[in-house]
Short mmCIF file of C-alpha atoms in Angstrom, two decimals:
data_model
loop_
_atom_site.label_atom_id
_atom_site.label_comp_id
_atom_site.label_asym_id
_atom_site.label_seq_id
_atom_site.Cartn_x
_atom_site.Cartn_y
_atom_site.Cartn_z
CA MET A 1 96.06 60.43 -77.29
CA SER A 2 94.01 60.96 -73.58
CA ASP A 3 94.40 63.94 -71.87
CA THR A 4 93.40 62.80 -68.14
CA LEU A 5 95.54 59.89 -67.51
CA SER A 6 98.33 62.92 -66.51
CA CYS A 7 95.94 65.24 -65.52
CA PRO A 8 97.07 65.67 -61.79
CA VAL A 9 94.64 65.21 -58.66
CA SER A 10 93.54 68.46 -56.93
CA GLY A 11 91.72 67.03 -53.33
CA ALA A 12 89.17 69.44 -54.16
CA ALA A 13 86.32 67.10 -52.90
CA GLU A 14 88.15 67.76 -49.36
CA SER A 15 87.35 71.19 -49.50
CA LEU A 16 85.03 73.86 -50.22
CA PRO A 17 86.95 75.16 -53.40
CA GLU A 18 86.81 78.06 -54.69
CA TYR A 19 85.19 78.18 -58.71
CA PRO A 20 86.32 78.85 -61.27
CA LEU A 21 88.53 75.78 -60.84
CA GLN A 22 92.25 76.04 -62.57
CA ARG A 23 93.15 73.63 -65.28
CA ALA A 24 96.09 71.55 -65.18
CA ALA A 25 99.19 73.29 -66.89
CA GLU A 26 100.23 70.09 -68.08
CA CYS A 27 96.23 69.38 -69.87
CA PRO A 28 95.33 72.29 -70.88
CA LEU A 29 92.44 71.11 -72.82
CA ALA A 30 91.20 69.18 -70.32
CA PRO A 31 88.49 70.29 -67.63
CA ALA A 32 89.83 71.53 -64.19
CA PRO A 33 90.93 68.18 -62.34
CA ALA A 34 88.93 69.41 -59.27
CA VAL A 35 85.97 69.32 -61.42
CA GLN A 36 85.80 66.34 -62.98
CA GLU A 37 86.77 64.67 -58.87
CA LEU A 38 84.06 66.57 -57.58
CA ARG A 39 81.70 65.37 -60.28
CA ALA A 40 82.64 61.51 -59.21
CA ALA A 41 82.71 62.25 -54.89
CA LYS A 42 80.41 65.37 -55.07
CA PRO A 43 78.24 65.99 -57.76
CA ILE A 44 76.28 68.50 -56.02
CA THR A 45 78.02 70.82 -53.42
CA LYS A 46 79.07 74.02 -52.47
CA VAL A 47 82.06 75.60 -54.02
CA ARG A 48 82.98 79.58 -52.90
CA ILE A 49 82.66 82.25 -55.77
CA TRP A 50 84.81 85.98 -55.81
CA ASN A 51 82.46 88.14 -53.80
CA GLY A 52 82.60 84.76 -50.98
CA SER A 53 79.24 83.44 -51.57
CA THR A 54 78.74 80.10 -51.85
CA PRO A 55 77.13 78.68 -54.08
CA TRP A 56 76.36 74.55 -55.41
CA LEU A 57 78.15 73.46 -58.71
CA VAL A 58 76.45 71.13 -60.46
CA THR A 59 78.74 69.11 -62.81
CA ARG A 60 76.62 66.05 -63.65
CA HIS A 61 75.08 65.22 -67.45
CA ALA A 62 72.29 64.46 -66.26
CA ASP A 63 71.69 66.55 -62.72
CA GLN A 64 72.43 69.43 -65.28
CA ARG A 65 69.39 68.78 -67.83
CA THR A 66 66.79 68.09 -64.57
CA LEU A 67 67.58 71.12 -63.32
CA LEU A 68 68.38 73.21 -66.32
CA THR A 69 64.61 72.65 -67.04
CA ASP A 70 62.89 73.18 -63.99
CA PRO A 71 61.11 76.05 -63.61
CA ARG A 72 62.26 76.51 -60.10
CA VAL A 73 65.31 77.05 -61.51
CA SER A 74 65.74 81.01 -62.40
CA ASP A 75 67.68 83.67 -64.69
CA ASP A 76 66.95 86.15 -62.40
CA ASP A 77 69.83 88.12 -62.16
CA LEU A 78 67.93 90.52 -59.92
CA ASP A 79 67.14 88.08 -56.77
CA PRO A 80 69.80 88.46 -54.18
CA GLY A 81 70.98 85.18 -54.11
CA PHE A 82 72.14 85.00 -57.75
CA PRO A 83 75.79 83.78 -59.10
CA TYR A 84 76.99 86.73 -60.84
CA VAL A 85 79.56 85.21 -62.76
CA ASN A 86 82.01 88.94 -61.69
CA ALA A 87 81.82 92.20 -60.04
CA HIS A 88 80.82 94.09 -64.07
CA ARG A 89 77.64 91.79 -64.08
CA ALA A 90 77.20 92.18 -60.35
CA GLU A 91 77.07 96.22 -61.23
CA ILE A 92 75.14 96.08 -64.18
CA ALA A 93 72.46 93.97 -63.67
CA PRO A 94 70.19 96.67 -61.67
CA VAL A 95 70.69 98.82 -64.43
CA THR A 96 70.13 95.85 -67.40
CA PRO A 97 66.97 96.10 -69.15
CA ARG A 98 64.71 92.91 -69.11
CA LEU A 99 66.30 90.22 -72.25
CA ILE A 100 66.48 86.93 -73.35
CA THR A 101 69.32 86.32 -70.46
CA ASN A 102 68.45 87.17 -67.47
CA THR A 103 64.03 86.55 -67.79
CA ASP A 104 62.27 83.58 -67.31
CA ALA A 105 59.27 81.81 -69.16
CA PRO A 106 56.32 83.32 -70.07
CA GLU A 107 58.23 86.58 -70.93
CA HIS A 108 61.33 84.58 -71.91
CA THR A 109 59.33 82.52 -74.46
CA ARG A 110 58.00 85.99 -75.23
CA LEU A 111 61.03 87.84 -75.14
CA ARG A 112 63.01 84.84 -77.10
CA ARG A 113 60.27 84.64 -80.42
CA THR A 114 60.87 88.32 -81.01
CA VAL A 115 64.53 86.88 -81.56
CA ASN A 116 65.06 84.19 -83.23
CA GLY A 117 63.60 85.26 -86.68
CA PRO A 118 67.07 85.29 -87.82
CA PHE A 119 68.54 81.51 -86.35
CA VAL A 120 65.43 79.37 -88.07
CA VAL A 121 67.78 77.29 -89.33
CA LYS A 122 66.52 76.28 -92.92
CA ARG A 123 66.87 80.57 -92.63
CA ILE A 124 70.60 79.96 -91.44
CA GLU A 125 71.64 77.47 -94.27
CA LYS A 126 71.18 79.87 -96.55
CA ALA A 127 73.96 81.58 -95.04
CA ARG A 128 76.01 78.81 -96.21
CA PRO A 129 77.77 79.92 -99.79
CA ALA A 130 78.27 83.07 -98.15
CA ILE A 131 80.20 81.45 -95.77
CA GLN A 132 81.90 79.18 -97.38
CA LYS A 133 83.07 82.24 -99.78
CA ILE A 134 84.28 84.12 -96.67
CA VAL A 135 86.29 81.21 -95.50
CA ASP A 136 87.56 80.50 -98.98
CA ASP A 137 88.78 83.90 -99.56
CA LEU A 138 91.06 84.19 -96.26
CA ILE A 139 92.09 80.74 -96.21
CA ASP A 140 93.60 82.11 -100.30
CA THR A 141 94.87 85.44 -98.64
CA MET A 142 97.11 83.03 -96.02
CA LEU A 143 98.22 81.24 -98.74
CA ASP A 144 99.63 83.98 -99.99
CA GLY A 145 101.24 85.64 -96.79
CA PRO A 146 103.64 84.45 -94.26
CA ASN A 147 104.14 80.50 -93.03
CA PRO A 148 104.03 80.75 -90.08
CA VAL A 149 100.84 82.39 -89.56
CA ASP A 150 98.26 83.07 -86.42
CA LEU A 151 95.63 81.23 -87.09
CA LEU A 152 94.17 83.71 -85.01
CA THR A 153 94.91 86.59 -86.69
CA ALA A 154 94.60 85.05 -90.12
CA LEU A 155 91.03 83.36 -89.99
CA ALA A 156 90.13 82.28 -86.71
CA LEU A 157 88.89 86.28 -85.27
CA PRO A 158 87.91 86.90 -89.21
CA VAL A 159 85.43 84.47 -89.93
CA PRO A 160 82.91 85.09 -86.67
CA SER A 161 83.55 89.09 -87.52
CA LEU A 162 82.56 88.85 -90.85
CA VAL A 163 79.83 86.68 -90.80
CA ILE A 164 78.42 88.43 -87.92
CA ALA A 165 79.34 92.22 -89.37
CA GLU A 166 76.66 90.40 -92.62
CA LEU A 167 74.01 89.26 -90.68
CA LEU A 168 73.30 92.04 -88.58
CA GLY A 169 74.29 94.50 -91.23
CA VAL A 170 77.64 96.20 -89.48
CA PRO A 171 80.25 97.16 -91.99
CA TYR A 172 83.01 95.50 -91.65
CA LYS A 173 84.99 98.51 -91.91
CA ASP A 174 84.32 98.94 -88.18
CA HIS A 175 85.41 95.33 -87.33
CA ASP A 176 88.53 96.10 -85.68
CA PHE A 177 86.44 98.67 -83.00
CA PHE A 178 84.01 95.21 -82.51
CA GLN A 179 86.97 93.19 -82.26
CA SER A 180 88.61 94.87 -79.12
CA SER A 181 85.51 95.66 -77.83
CA SER A 182 83.82 92.58 -77.67
CA SER A 183 87.51 91.36 -76.17
CA LEU A 184 87.51 93.85 -73.50
CA VAL A 185 83.24 92.93 -72.18
CA LEU A 186 84.17 88.94 -72.06
CA ASP A 187 87.34 89.36 -69.78
CA SER A 188 86.29 89.42 -66.41
CA THR A 189 89.61 90.69 -64.90
CA ALA A 190 89.07 94.14 -66.70
CA PRO A 191 88.21 96.76 -64.01
CA PRO A 192 84.54 97.24 -64.06
CA GLU A 193 85.00 100.93 -65.10
CA LYS A 194 86.64 100.20 -68.37
CA ALA A 195 84.13 97.72 -69.61
CA ARG A 196 81.23 99.60 -68.81
CA GLU A 197 83.21 102.82 -70.55
CA VAL A 198 83.20 99.80 -73.89
CA SER A 199 79.88 98.45 -73.35
CA GLY A 200 78.66 101.55 -73.63
CA ALA A 201 80.41 102.57 -76.83
CA LEU A 202 79.37 99.42 -78.20
CA SER A 203 75.40 100.80 -77.94
CA ALA A 204 76.05 103.88 -78.89
CA TYR A 205 77.74 102.83 -82.28
CA LEU A 206 74.37 100.07 -82.39
CA ASP A 207 71.78 102.72 -81.60
CA ASN A 208 73.09 104.40 -84.43
CA LEU A 209 73.23 102.08 -86.83
CA LEU A 210 69.95 101.16 -85.51
CA GLY A 211 68.01 104.50 -86.69
CA GLU A 212 69.58 103.86 -89.57
CA LYS A 213 68.16 101.08 -90.95
CA MET A 214 65.28 102.32 -89.00
CA THR A 215 65.30 104.46 -92.35
CA ASP A 216 66.31 102.54 -94.74
CA PRO A 217 66.54 99.22 -94.16
CA GLY A 218 68.39 96.28 -95.69
CA GLU A 219 68.11 92.52 -95.30
CA ASP A 220 69.66 92.73 -92.35
CA VAL A 221 69.00 91.18 -88.63
CA LEU A 222 69.40 95.02 -87.45
CA SER A 223 67.08 96.05 -89.91
CA GLU A 224 64.61 93.46 -88.51
CA MET A 225 64.53 94.45 -85.49
CA GLY A 226 64.58 97.79 -86.75
CA GLY A 227 61.33 96.74 -88.16
CA ARG A 228 59.80 95.07 -84.54
CA VAL A 229 60.62 98.38 -82.86
CA LYS A 230 58.44 100.22 -85.52
CA ALA A 231 55.81 97.73 -85.04
CA GLY A 232 55.93 98.38 -81.28
CA GLU A 233 56.90 93.99 -80.50
CA MET A 234 60.39 95.44 -78.85
CA THR A 235 61.36 98.53 -77.10
CA ARG A 236 65.23 100.25 -79.10
CA THR A 237 66.45 99.57 -76.34
CA GLU A 238 65.69 95.91 -75.93
CA ALA A 239 67.29 95.88 -79.37
CA VAL A 240 70.91 97.42 -79.05
CA HIS A 241 71.27 94.94 -76.23
CA MET A 242 70.49 92.28 -78.95
CA GLY A 243 72.43 93.75 -80.75
CA VAL A 244 75.36 94.05 -78.49
CA ALA A 245 74.74 90.41 -77.11
CA MET A 246 74.37 89.20 -80.31
CA LEU A 247 77.82 90.64 -81.13
CA ILE A 248 79.74 89.76 -78.04
CA ALA A 249 78.13 86.01 -78.39
CA GLY A 250 79.25 84.96 -81.49
CA HIS A 251 82.21 86.77 -81.26
CA GLU A 252 84.98 85.29 -79.27
CA THR A 253 83.22 81.98 -78.82
CA THR A 254 83.28 81.02 -82.48
CA ALA A 255 86.98 82.56 -83.05
CA THR A 256 87.61 80.20 -79.72
CA MET A 257 86.08 77.24 -81.60
CA ILE A 258 88.61 77.71 -84.57
CA SER A 259 91.81 77.71 -83.23
CA LEU A 260 90.97 75.81 -79.90
CA GLY A 261 89.72 73.18 -82.22
CA THR A 262 92.06 72.84 -85.03
CA LEU A 263 94.76 72.81 -82.31
CA ALA A 264 92.68 69.92 -80.57
CA LEU A 265 92.51 67.73 -84.05
CA LEU A 266 96.29 68.34 -83.98
CA GLN A 267 96.75 66.86 -81.54
CA HIS A 268 94.66 64.30 -82.39
CA PRO A 269 95.82 63.19 -86.32
CA ASP A 270 93.88 60.26 -86.76
CA GLN A 271 90.63 62.35 -85.92
CA LEU A 272 91.80 64.86 -87.34
CA ALA A 273 92.21 62.50 -91.27
CA VAL A 274 88.93 61.32 -90.62
CA VAL A 275 87.69 65.21 -90.70
CA ARG A 276 90.09 65.74 -93.84
CA GLU A 277 88.85 62.56 -95.80
CA THR A 278 85.54 62.49 -95.26
CA GLU A 279 83.11 63.41 -98.51
CA ASP A 280 80.43 63.01 -96.05
CA PRO A 281 78.72 66.20 -94.59
CA LYS A 282 77.47 64.94 -91.74
CA VAL A 283 80.61 62.87 -90.47
CA ILE A 284 81.73 67.00 -90.26
CA ALA A 285 78.40 67.66 -88.75
CA ASN A 286 79.23 65.25 -85.90
CA ALA A 287 82.88 65.85 -85.89
CA VAL A 288 81.69 68.67 -84.74
CA ASP A 289 79.53 68.63 -82.15
CA GLU A 290 82.50 65.84 -81.04
CA VAL A 291 84.90 69.07 -80.50
CA LEU A 292 82.12 71.49 -79.40
CA ARG A 293 81.89 68.60 -76.81
CA TYR A 294 85.35 67.89 -76.12
CA LEU A 295 86.15 71.65 -75.80
CA SER A 296 82.90 72.88 -74.32
CA ILE A 297 85.08 76.23 -74.13
CA VAL A 298 82.23 78.36 -71.56
CA GLN A 299 84.35 77.95 -68.29
CA THR A 300 82.29 80.65 -65.88
CA GLY A 301 79.38 78.13 -66.09
CA VAL A 302 76.11 78.66 -66.27
CA ARG A 303 74.57 80.54 -63.56
CA ARG A 304 70.81 80.51 -62.02
CA VAL A 305 69.41 81.14 -58.63
CA VAL A 306 66.81 79.01 -57.24
CA LYS A 307 63.14 80.25 -56.58
CA GLU A 308 61.15 77.14 -54.46
CA ASP A 309 63.25 74.75 -52.67
CA ILE A 310 64.14 71.75 -54.55
CA GLU A 311 65.41 68.09 -53.84
CA ILE A 312 67.87 66.77 -55.71
CA GLY A 313 70.13 63.87 -55.87
CA GLY A 314 70.61 63.47 -51.65
CA VAL A 315 70.73 67.56 -51.19
CA VAL A 316 68.52 69.96 -50.74
CA ILE A 317 68.95 73.41 -52.82
CA ARG A 318 67.06 76.18 -50.79
CA ALA A 319 65.18 79.17 -51.85
CA GLY A 320 67.68 82.05 -52.94
CA GLU A 321 70.31 79.57 -53.28
CA GLY A 322 72.69 79.91 -56.41
CA ILE A 323 73.97 76.92 -58.58
CA ILE A 324 76.65 77.05 -60.93
CA PHE A 325 76.19 74.24 -63.78
CA ASP A 326 80.34 73.41 -65.35
CA LEU A 327 79.60 72.68 -68.80
CA HIS A 328 82.49 70.71 -69.40
CA ALA A 329 82.12 68.91 -66.37
CA ALA A 330 79.08 67.73 -67.83
CA ASN A 331 80.44 67.22 -71.27
CA TRP A 332 82.96 64.64 -69.64
CA ASP A 333 80.69 62.45 -67.87
CA PRO A 334 81.73 59.35 -68.41
CA GLU A 335 77.84 58.31 -67.33
CA ALA A 336 77.43 60.27 -70.68
CA PHE A 337 79.76 60.07 -72.95
CA PRO A 338 81.47 56.87 -72.08
CA GLU A 339 85.15 57.62 -72.64
CA ALA A 340 84.61 61.48 -72.75
CA ASP A 341 88.63 62.09 -72.09
CA ARG A 342 88.54 60.78 -75.81
CA LEU A 343 88.42 62.82 -78.80
CA ASP A 344 86.58 60.61 -81.04
CA VAL A 345 85.05 62.86 -84.20
CA ARG A 346 82.55 59.70 -85.03
CA ARG A 347 80.83 58.87 -81.47
CA PRO A 348 77.22 60.12 -81.18
CA ALA A 349 78.25 63.76 -79.54
CA ARG A 350 75.11 65.24 -79.96
CA THR A 351 73.63 65.53 -76.65
CA HIS A 352 76.63 67.52 -75.34
CA GLN A 353 75.72 70.71 -73.21
CA ALA A 354 78.33 73.65 -74.74
CA PHE A 355 75.48 75.33 -75.17
CA GLY A 356 74.14 75.23 -72.38
CA TYR A 357 70.53 73.47 -71.85
CA GLY A 358 66.96 74.86 -71.35
CA PRO A 359 65.27 77.26 -72.46
CA HIS A 360 68.46 79.72 -72.75
CA GLN A 361 69.96 76.95 -74.37
CA CYS A 362 72.94 79.28 -76.74
CA LEU A 363 70.40 81.51 -79.68
CA GLY A 364 73.13 81.28 -81.59
CA GLN A 365 73.41 78.06 -82.02
CA ASN A 366 72.92 76.76 -85.11
CA LEU A 367 75.09 79.70 -87.06
CA ALA A 368 77.58 78.63 -84.75
CA ARG A 369 77.32 75.27 -86.14
CA LEU A 370 77.40 75.79 -89.53
CA GLU A 371 80.19 78.59 -89.65
CA LEU A 372 82.47 75.73 -87.45
CA GLN A 373 81.68 73.15 -90.14
CA VAL A 374 82.01 75.45 -93.00
CA VAL A 375 85.59 75.68 -91.34
CA TYR A 376 86.97 72.00 -90.19
CA GLY A 377 85.47 70.88 -94.05
CA THR A 378 87.49 73.39 -95.96
CA LEU A 379 90.46 74.45 -93.64
CA TYR A 380 92.37 70.65 -93.55
CA ARG A 381 91.60 69.68 -97.09
CA ARG A 382 93.02 72.90 -98.44
CA ILE A 383 96.41 73.01 -96.14
CA PRO A 384 96.48 69.36 -95.57
CA THR A 385 100.04 69.79 -93.76
CA LEU A 386 99.10 71.85 -91.85
CA ARG A 387 101.00 71.84 -88.67
CA LEU A 388 101.40 73.77 -85.29
CA ALA A 389 104.54 76.06 -85.35
CA ALA A 390 105.57 75.55 -81.94
CA GLY A 391 105.01 73.05 -78.75
CA ILE A 392 102.11 73.09 -77.38
CA GLU A 393 103.53 73.93 -73.79
CA GLU A 394 104.36 77.35 -75.15
CA LEU A 395 101.16 78.16 -75.94
CA GLU A 396 99.05 81.23 -73.70
CA PHE A 397 96.08 80.59 -72.49
CA ASP A 398 93.03 82.73 -71.46
CA HIS A 399 91.85 81.20 -67.85
CA THR A 400 89.73 84.45 -67.46
CA GLY A 401 87.46 85.04 -69.18
CA THR A 402 84.20 83.97 -70.07
CA THR A 403 85.53 81.34 -72.87
CA TYR A 404 88.69 79.34 -73.16
CA GLY A 405 90.88 80.03 -75.55
CA VAL A 406 94.33 80.70 -76.49
CA HIS A 407 95.95 84.23 -77.17
CA SER A 408 97.39 83.03 -80.51
CA LEU A 409 97.59 79.95 -82.26
CA PRO A 410 101.42 79.65 -84.57
CA VAL A 411 100.52 77.36 -88.07
CA ALA A 412 102.86 76.33 -90.22
CA TRP A 413 102.01 73.87 -93.93
CA MET B 1 55.23 56.23 -82.57
CA ARG B 2 53.46 58.76 -81.36
CA VAL B 3 54.34 62.73 -81.10
CA GLU B 4 53.77 65.08 -79.35
CA LEU B 5 54.98 68.30 -79.14
CA ASP B 6 53.79 71.57 -76.57
CA GLU B 7 53.76 74.27 -78.03
CA PRO B 8 53.72 76.93 -75.31
CA LYS B 9 57.41 75.56 -74.02
CA CYS B 10 59.04 75.88 -77.36
CA VAL B 11 61.77 77.75 -77.49
CA ALA B 12 62.73 77.58 -80.78
CA SER B 13 66.12 76.21 -80.59
CA GLY B 14 65.16 74.47 -84.52
CA GLN B 15 67.25 71.37 -82.81
CA CYS B 16 64.13 68.81 -83.88
CA VAL B 17 64.40 70.32 -87.40
CA MET B 18 68.05 69.28 -87.65
CA ALA B 19 67.52 65.59 -85.98
CA ALA B 20 64.62 65.04 -87.69
CA PRO B 21 63.53 67.43 -90.93
CA GLU B 22 61.01 65.46 -92.14
CA VAL B 23 58.89 65.11 -89.02
CA PHE B 24 59.78 68.59 -87.68
CA ASP B 25 59.68 72.11 -89.20
CA GLN B 26 60.13 76.06 -87.82
CA ARG B 27 57.13 78.94 -88.54
CA ASP B 28 59.75 81.41 -90.44
CA ASP B 29 58.68 84.14 -88.47
CA ASP B 30 59.52 83.18 -85.10
CA GLY B 31 60.85 79.94 -85.47
CA VAL B 32 58.66 78.10 -83.62
CA ALA B 33 58.36 74.39 -83.87
CA ILE B 34 55.74 73.00 -86.08
CA LEU B 35 55.11 69.23 -85.84
CA LEU B 36 54.60 67.61 -89.81
CA ASP B 37 54.10 63.92 -88.82
CA GLU B 38 52.47 62.79 -85.89
CA HIS B 39 52.73 59.04 -86.35
CA PRO B 40 55.87 59.09 -88.48
CA VAL B 41 57.45 55.86 -89.83
CA SER B 42 59.89 53.46 -88.69
CA GLU B 43 62.93 54.60 -90.87
CA LEU B 44 62.16 58.12 -88.79
CA HIS B 45 61.92 56.75 -85.22
CA ASP B 46 65.79 57.40 -83.91
CA GLY B 47 65.42 61.03 -85.66
CA VAL B 48 62.82 61.73 -84.23
CA ARG B 49 64.12 59.86 -80.71
CA GLU B 50 67.21 62.24 -81.34
CA ALA B 51 64.74 65.21 -81.47
CA ALA B 52 63.48 64.70 -77.96
CA ALA B 53 66.72 64.06 -76.58
CA ILE B 54 68.49 67.39 -77.33
CA CYS B 55 65.04 69.00 -77.24
CA PRO B 56 66.78 72.02 -74.93
CA ALA B 57 62.91 73.18 -73.44
CA ALA B 58 61.72 69.42 -73.43
CA ALA B 59 58.73 70.81 -75.57
CA ILE B 60 58.93 67.40 -77.23
CA ARG B 61 56.57 64.09 -75.96
CA LEU B 62 57.50 60.42 -77.39
CA VAL B 63 54.75 57.63 -76.72
CA GLU B 64 56.36 54.72 -77.93
CA GLY B 65 53.98 51.28 -79.16
#
């Protein structure tokens, strides 16, 4: 099945488009038609965002790689030209400490190296048996429960909750609080005052937990950060903000890749069969990267501001101008991925930019890959008759959050 | 093939270790890449090329030949 053949044309290339661009209801897993048209016709072009400003939109895979590794392209969200995702982000920028999410090299490099330890590939890989147990137990419970069931509540949301709780050392009893808080903070339509209140509650909770871990450390990331605070390598505020960021960043994203990923595979039975029937972990790993590429769930784009004039692709991006990198557009760029609109779990997919690109590429990507490898490698084998228990046209998709998603995914077997 | 690692640019994403574990490793404490083999044998070249292609910091340079 090809999602794009019947997708409508928007005419976006003719005017100054409003960003984010709207997906077509009949092609819920494809990028917005307008973004595909812009990539072909005007790969570096101005768009209008929520506050009326007009940053550049970069849609080609190759241009994104060039710019996202260019030191003149900055993550400094105190720069007045920074193209904020929403009013809440604009409001909190001046009161947010400098973190890996808003600094450039060399400060960024220093900060990132203080938080990388838990995500070292070999260390993450050691969590595989624990993650496998979490997934096995949830599927056991799912098979003993009602049929059909909502895959989000049965599996997709609990997996990252349990995994991140275990990694950070957050007790699982608080997971309802975290799930609802993170979804509210990530919802760009939420009122700024509500988002601020919830961010504050999360920070206060983690600050308290960090304090406990500094007195009585365990084998977890908060304890490790507590040790770094005591050693003077990071401040307590930095540690708390990092904890909140890890929790939020790893939560809905992974859950969405489980729910939407399952939907995408159910829509492509031949591809699902490859995943279900393989004995080769490399095939599963590649399928995870291909589904990451195909879905590219971050839908508000990567945001940057330019510090010095940059000439690229026949345009000049001036110092002080914002840039938005649409990751879905790059990952469906036919120059990077032939027949990019086709989900093909055997294609070389590793150069996708679903986790972004450049020094700010997702810190948790190795953990996310591992969680998805365990879920994709287990769910469809254990429940080979898994099917959608609703028409795709009945599903409600989330068009407003930082990540795309589906509000519920009824499945049966 | 000669492999060069620009360590100050490394952001410790670990992508090189995933692509070519025989040639790259990471420091335990901060994840910064370690080059294990400057002149990898030809069977490892595809993995090393992938590592260079996916390094988000563009910190791996290959001198082919």
